[in-house]
Coordinates of C-alpha atoms in Angstrom, one line a residue:
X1 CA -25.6 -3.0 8.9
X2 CA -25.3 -6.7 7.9
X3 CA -22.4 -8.3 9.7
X4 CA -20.6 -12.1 10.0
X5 CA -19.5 -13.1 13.0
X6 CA -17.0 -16.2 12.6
X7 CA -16.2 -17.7 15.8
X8 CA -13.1 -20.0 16.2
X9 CA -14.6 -22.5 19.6
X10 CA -10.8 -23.3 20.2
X11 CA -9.7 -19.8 20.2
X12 CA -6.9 -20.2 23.3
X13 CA -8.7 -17.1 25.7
X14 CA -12.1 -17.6 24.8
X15 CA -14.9 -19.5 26.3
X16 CA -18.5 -20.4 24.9
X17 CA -20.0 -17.8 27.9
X18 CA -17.5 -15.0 26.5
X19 CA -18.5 -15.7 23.0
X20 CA -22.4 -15.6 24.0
X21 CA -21.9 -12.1 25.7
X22 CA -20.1 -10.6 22.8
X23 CA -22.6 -12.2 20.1
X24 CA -25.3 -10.5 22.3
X25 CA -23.6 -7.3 22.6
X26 CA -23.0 -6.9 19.0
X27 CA -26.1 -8.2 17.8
X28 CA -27.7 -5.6 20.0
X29 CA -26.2 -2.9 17.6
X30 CA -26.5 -4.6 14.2
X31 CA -28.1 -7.3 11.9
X32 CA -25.7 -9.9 12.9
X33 CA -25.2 -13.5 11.9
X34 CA -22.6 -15.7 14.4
X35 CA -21.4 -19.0 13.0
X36 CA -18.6 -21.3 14.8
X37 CA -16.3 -22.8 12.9
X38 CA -16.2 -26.6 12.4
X39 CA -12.8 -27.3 10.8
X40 CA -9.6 -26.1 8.9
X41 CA -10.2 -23.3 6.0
X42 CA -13.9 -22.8 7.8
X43 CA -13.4 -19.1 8.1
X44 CA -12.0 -18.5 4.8
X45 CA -14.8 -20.2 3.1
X46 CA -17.1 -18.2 5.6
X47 CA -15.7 -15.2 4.2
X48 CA -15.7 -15.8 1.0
X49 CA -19.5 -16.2 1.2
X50 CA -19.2 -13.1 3.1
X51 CA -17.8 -10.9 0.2
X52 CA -19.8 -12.7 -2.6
X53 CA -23.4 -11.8 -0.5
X54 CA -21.8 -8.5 -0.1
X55 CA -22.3 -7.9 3.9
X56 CA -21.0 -4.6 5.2
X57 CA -18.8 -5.8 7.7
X58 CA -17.6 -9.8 9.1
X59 CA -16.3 -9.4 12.1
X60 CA -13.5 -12.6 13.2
X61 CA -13.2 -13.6 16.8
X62 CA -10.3 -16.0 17.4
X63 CA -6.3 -16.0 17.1
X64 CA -4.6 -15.1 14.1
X65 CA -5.0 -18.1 12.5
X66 CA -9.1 -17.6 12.5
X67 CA -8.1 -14.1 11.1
X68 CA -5.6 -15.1 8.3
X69 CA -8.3 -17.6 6.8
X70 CA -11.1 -14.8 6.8
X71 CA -9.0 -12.2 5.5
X72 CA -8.3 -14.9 2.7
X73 CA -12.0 -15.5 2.3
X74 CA -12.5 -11.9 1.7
X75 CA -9.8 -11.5 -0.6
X76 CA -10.1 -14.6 -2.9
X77 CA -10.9 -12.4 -5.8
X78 CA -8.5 -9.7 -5.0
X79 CA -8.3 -6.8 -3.3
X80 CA -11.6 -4.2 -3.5
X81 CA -11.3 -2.1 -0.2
X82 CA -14.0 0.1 -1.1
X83 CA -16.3 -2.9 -2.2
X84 CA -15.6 -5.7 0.1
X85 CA -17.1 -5.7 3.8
X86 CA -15.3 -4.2 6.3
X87 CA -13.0 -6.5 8.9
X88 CA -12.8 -6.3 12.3
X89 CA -10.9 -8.6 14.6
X90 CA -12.0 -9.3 18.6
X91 CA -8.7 -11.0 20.3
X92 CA -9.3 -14.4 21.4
X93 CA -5.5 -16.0 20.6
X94 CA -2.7 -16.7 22.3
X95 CA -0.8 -14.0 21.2
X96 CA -3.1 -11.7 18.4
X97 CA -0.4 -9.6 16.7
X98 CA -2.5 -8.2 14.0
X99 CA -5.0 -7.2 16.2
X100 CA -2.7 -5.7 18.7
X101 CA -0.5 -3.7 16.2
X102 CA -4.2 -2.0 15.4
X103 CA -4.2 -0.4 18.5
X104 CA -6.5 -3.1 19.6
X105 CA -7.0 -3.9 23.7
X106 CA -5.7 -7.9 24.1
X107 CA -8.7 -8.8 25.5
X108 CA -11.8 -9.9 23.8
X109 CA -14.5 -8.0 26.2
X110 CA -12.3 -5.0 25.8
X111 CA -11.5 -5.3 22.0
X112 CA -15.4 -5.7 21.7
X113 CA -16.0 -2.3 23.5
X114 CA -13.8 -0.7 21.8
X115 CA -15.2 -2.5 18.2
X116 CA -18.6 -0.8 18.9
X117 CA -17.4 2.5 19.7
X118 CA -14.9 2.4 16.2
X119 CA -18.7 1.6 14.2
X120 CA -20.3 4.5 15.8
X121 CA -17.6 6.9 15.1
X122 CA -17.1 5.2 11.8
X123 CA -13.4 4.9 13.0
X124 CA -11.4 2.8 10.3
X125 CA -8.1 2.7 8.3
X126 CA -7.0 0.8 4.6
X127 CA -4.4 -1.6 5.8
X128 CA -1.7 -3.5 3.1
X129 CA -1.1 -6.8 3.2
X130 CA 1.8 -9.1 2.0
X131 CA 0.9 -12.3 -0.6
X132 CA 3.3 -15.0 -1.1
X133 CA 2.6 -17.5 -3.9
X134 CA 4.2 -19.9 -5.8
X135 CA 7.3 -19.1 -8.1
X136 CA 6.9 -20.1 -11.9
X137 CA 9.2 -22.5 -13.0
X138 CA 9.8 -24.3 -9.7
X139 CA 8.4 -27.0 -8.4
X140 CA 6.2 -24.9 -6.1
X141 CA 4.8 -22.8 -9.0
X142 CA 1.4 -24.7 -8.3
X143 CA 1.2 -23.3 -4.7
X144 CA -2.0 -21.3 -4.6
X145 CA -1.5 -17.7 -3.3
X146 CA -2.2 -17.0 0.2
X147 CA -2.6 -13.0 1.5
X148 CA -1.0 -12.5 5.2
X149 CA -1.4 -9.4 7.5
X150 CA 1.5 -9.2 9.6
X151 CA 4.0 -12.0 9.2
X152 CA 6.0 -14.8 7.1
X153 CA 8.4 -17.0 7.7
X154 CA 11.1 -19.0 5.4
X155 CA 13.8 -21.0 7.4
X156 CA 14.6 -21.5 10.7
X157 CA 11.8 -19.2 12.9
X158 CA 9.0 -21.5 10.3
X159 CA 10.7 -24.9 11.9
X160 CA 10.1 -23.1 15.5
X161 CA 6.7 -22.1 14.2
X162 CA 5.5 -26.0 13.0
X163 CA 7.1 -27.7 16.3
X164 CA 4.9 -25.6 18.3
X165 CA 1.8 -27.2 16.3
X166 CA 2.9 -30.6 16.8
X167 CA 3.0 -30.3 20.1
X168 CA -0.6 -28.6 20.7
X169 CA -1.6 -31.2 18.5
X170 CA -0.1 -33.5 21.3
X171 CA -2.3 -31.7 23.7
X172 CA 0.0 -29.3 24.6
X173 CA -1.1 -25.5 25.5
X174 CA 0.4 -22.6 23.2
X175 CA 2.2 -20.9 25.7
X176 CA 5.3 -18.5 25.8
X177 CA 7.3 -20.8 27.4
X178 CA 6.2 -23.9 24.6
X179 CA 7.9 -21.6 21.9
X180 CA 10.8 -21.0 23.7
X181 CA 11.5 -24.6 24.7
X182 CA 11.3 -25.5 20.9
X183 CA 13.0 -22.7 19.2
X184 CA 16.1 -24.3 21.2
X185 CA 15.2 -27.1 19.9
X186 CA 15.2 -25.8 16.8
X187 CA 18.4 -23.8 17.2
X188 CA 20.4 -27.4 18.2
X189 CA 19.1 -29.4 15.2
X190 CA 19.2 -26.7 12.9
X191 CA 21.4 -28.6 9.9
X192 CA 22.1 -25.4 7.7
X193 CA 22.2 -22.7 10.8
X194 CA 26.1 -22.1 10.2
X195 CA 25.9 -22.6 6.1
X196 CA 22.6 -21.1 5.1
X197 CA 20.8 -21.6 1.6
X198 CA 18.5 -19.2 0.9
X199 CA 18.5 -16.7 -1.5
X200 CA 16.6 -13.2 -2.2
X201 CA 16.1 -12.0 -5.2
X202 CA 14.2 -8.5 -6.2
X203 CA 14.4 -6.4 -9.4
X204 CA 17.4 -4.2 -9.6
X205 CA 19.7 -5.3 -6.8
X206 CA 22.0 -7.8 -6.7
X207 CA 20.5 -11.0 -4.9
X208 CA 21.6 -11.8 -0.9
X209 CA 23.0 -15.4 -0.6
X210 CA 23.7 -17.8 2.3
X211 CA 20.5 -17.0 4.5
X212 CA 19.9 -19.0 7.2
X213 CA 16.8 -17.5 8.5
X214 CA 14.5 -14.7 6.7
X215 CA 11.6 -13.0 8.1
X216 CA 9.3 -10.9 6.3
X217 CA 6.9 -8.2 8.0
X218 CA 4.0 -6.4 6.8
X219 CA 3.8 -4.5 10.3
X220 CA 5.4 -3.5 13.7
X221 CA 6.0 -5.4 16.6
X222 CA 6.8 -8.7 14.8
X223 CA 5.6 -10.4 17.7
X224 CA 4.6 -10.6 21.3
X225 CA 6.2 -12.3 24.3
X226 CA 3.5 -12.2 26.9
X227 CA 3.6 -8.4 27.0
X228 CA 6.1 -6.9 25.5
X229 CA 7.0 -6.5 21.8
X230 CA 9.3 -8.0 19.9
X231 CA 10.6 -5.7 17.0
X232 CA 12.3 -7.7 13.9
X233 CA 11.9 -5.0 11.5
X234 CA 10.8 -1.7 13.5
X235 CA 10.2 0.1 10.1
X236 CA 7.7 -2.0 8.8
X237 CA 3.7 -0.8 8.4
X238 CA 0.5 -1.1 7.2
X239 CA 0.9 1.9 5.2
X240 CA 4.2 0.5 3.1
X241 CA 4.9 -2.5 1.2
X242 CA 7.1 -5.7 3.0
X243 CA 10.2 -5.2 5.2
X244 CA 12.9 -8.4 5.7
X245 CA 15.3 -9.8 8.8
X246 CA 17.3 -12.1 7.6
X247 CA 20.3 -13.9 9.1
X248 CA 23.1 -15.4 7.6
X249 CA 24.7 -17.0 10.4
X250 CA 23.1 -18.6 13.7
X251 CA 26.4 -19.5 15.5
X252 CA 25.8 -19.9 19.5
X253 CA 27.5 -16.0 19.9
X254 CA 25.4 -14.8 16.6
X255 CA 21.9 -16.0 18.2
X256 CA 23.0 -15.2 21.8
X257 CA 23.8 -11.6 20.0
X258 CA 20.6 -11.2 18.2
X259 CA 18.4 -13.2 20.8
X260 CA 19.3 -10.3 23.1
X261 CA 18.9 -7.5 20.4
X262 CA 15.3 -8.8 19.8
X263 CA 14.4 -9.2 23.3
X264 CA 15.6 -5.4 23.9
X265 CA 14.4 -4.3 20.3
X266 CA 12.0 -0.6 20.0
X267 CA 10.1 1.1 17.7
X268 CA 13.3 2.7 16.5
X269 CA 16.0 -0.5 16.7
X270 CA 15.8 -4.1 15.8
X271 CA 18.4 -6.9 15.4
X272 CA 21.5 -5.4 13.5
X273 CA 25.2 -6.4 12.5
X274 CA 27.4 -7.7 10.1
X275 CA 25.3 -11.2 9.9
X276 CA 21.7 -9.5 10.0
X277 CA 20.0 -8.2 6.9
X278 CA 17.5 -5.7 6.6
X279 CA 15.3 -4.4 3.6
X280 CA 12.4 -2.1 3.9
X281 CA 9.4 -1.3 2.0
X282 CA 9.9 -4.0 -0.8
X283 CA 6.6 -4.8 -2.9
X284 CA 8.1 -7.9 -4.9
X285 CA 10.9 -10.3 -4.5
X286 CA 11.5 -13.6 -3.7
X287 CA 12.9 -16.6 -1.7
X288 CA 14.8 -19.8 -3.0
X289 CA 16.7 -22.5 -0.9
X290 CA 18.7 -24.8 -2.1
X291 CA 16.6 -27.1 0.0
X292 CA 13.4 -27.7 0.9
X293 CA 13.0 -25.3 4.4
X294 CA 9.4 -24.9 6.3
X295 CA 7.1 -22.6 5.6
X296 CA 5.2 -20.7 7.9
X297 CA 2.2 -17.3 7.2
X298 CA 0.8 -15.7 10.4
X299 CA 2.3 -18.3 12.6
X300 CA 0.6 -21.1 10.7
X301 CA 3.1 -23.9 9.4
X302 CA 2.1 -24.3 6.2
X303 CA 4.7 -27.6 5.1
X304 CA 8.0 -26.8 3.2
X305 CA 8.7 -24.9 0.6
X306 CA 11.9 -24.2 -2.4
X307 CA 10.9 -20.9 -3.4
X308 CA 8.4 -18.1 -2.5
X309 CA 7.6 -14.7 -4.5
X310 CA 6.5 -12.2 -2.3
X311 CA 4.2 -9.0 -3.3
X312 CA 3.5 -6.3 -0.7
X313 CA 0.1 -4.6 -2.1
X314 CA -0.7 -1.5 -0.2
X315 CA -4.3 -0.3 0.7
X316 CA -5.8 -4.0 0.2
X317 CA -8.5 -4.0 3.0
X318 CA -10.3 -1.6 5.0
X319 CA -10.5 -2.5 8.8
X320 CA -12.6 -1.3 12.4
X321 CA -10.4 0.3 14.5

């Protein structure tokens, strides 16, 4: 077996010793290249390479982030889950929700055990993915596509989402308690959280105005708070298309309501009521705001954006398990 290993050196929960023992314990099973990433879009051109040389499996060792750009790599001419090398993910994030809704263990020694166990029992599943891409006729229609695996953003959770990076870009650590600290931020200089200006569109329904925050989910638990799930859209999988939250009201009560729904959500209830919208299994719409809002794929802020078509495309990659 010929195998990538692209390894983020500021993943949050992994050292250079961890990341020596794992590269020794999977090169101890495989034909295995390691290479450490050196900047921004490193392991999407890495995997790129990866799919073009046609390896049999790249295997990405970081946060989400590190994961996002090598799934990208791998899927820069489309989706070819029989053709393209297999992915697997070791944990080394803050917070690792794609790994995580796997099945995977949180932690990277763990996760690595368990990866070598999955490739002797030939253990793995076809995953979809969501892609979000530019809208035609607007003035983001030049915005190359980008593939995501568990989460987007449009609105108010993407502002939360890109203060967060400027403060670890002050030298601040991505912590639970950073995110919380500047969602309320957020929340109290939100300017359209009572009169919101997104709209979603999709083929044969009538479109859902005055949205002040929408989330879109390609799996289940949208997220993590240190260990316990967060469920925005408890329906949502790898085996359907995209699922939406949105919100068309963030009033004090409203996000008191639904901060308390989330942080008490299961697998069979998320946020609900007469301000919360929910769509599952949708496989094209999109997003417009009558202003620019932020922008934000796997927890990566990716600027501001007008409009965004979404596409949920079912059985996209094959992944270790």
């Amino acid at each position: 077996m010929r195998a990538l290993l692209v390894a983020n050196p500021a993943a949050t929960t992994t050292s250079a010793r961890t990341r020596d023992v794992l590269i020794h314990a999977l090169a101890s099973e495989m034909k295995l290249e390691a290479v450490t990433t050196e900047y921004r879009g490193h392991a999407r051109d890495l995997g790129r390479k990866a799919a073009h040389e046609g390896l049999d499996l790249v295997v990405a060792l970081g946060g989400d982030g590190t994961v996002n750009e090598v799934v990208n790599g791998l899927l820069h001419d489309g989706p070819d889950p029989e053709g393209l090398p297999r992915l697997a993910v070791v944990p080394g994030g803050s917070t690792n929700v794609f790994a995580r809704a796997l099945g995977l263990p949180n932690d990277a020694v763990e996760a690595t055990g368990a990866l070598l166990d999955a490739l002797r029992e030939r253990r793995e599943r076809t995953v979809g993915l969501g892609l979000a891409a530019g809208v035609p006729g607007t003035e983001d229609e030049g915005v190359p596509s980008r593939w995501f695996t568990f989460c987007a953003g449009f609105g108010f959770d993407a502002g939360v989402v890109g203060r967060v990076e400027q403060q670890r870009e002050r030298g601040k650590r991505s912590t639970h308690a950073l995110y919380v600290r500047q969602l309320m931020r957020q929340f109290w200089e939100e300017p359209n959280r009572r009169h919101g200006t997104i709209t979603l569109e999709q083929p044969g329904a009538d479109p859902v105005t005055d949205l002040v925050l929408s989330i879109v989910c390609n799996t289940s638990p949208w997220t993590y708070l240190g260990n316990r799930p967060l469920y925005a859209s408890p329906e949502a999988s790898f085996d359907t298309a995209l699922d939406v939250l949105a919100l068309d009201r963030l009033s004090t009560p409203a996000v008191a309501r639904y901060a308390t729904q989330l942080l008490t959500s299961t697998p069979e209830r998320g946020p609900h009521g007469k301000h919360a919208v929910s769509l599952h299994d949708l496989t094209d719409f999109t997003l417009h705001s009558k202003v620019p809002l932020p922008f934000q794929m796997d927890g990566d802020h990716l600027g501001v954006r007008t409009s965004v078509r979404f596409t949920g495309v079912r059985r996209a990659l094959r992944v270790i398990v």
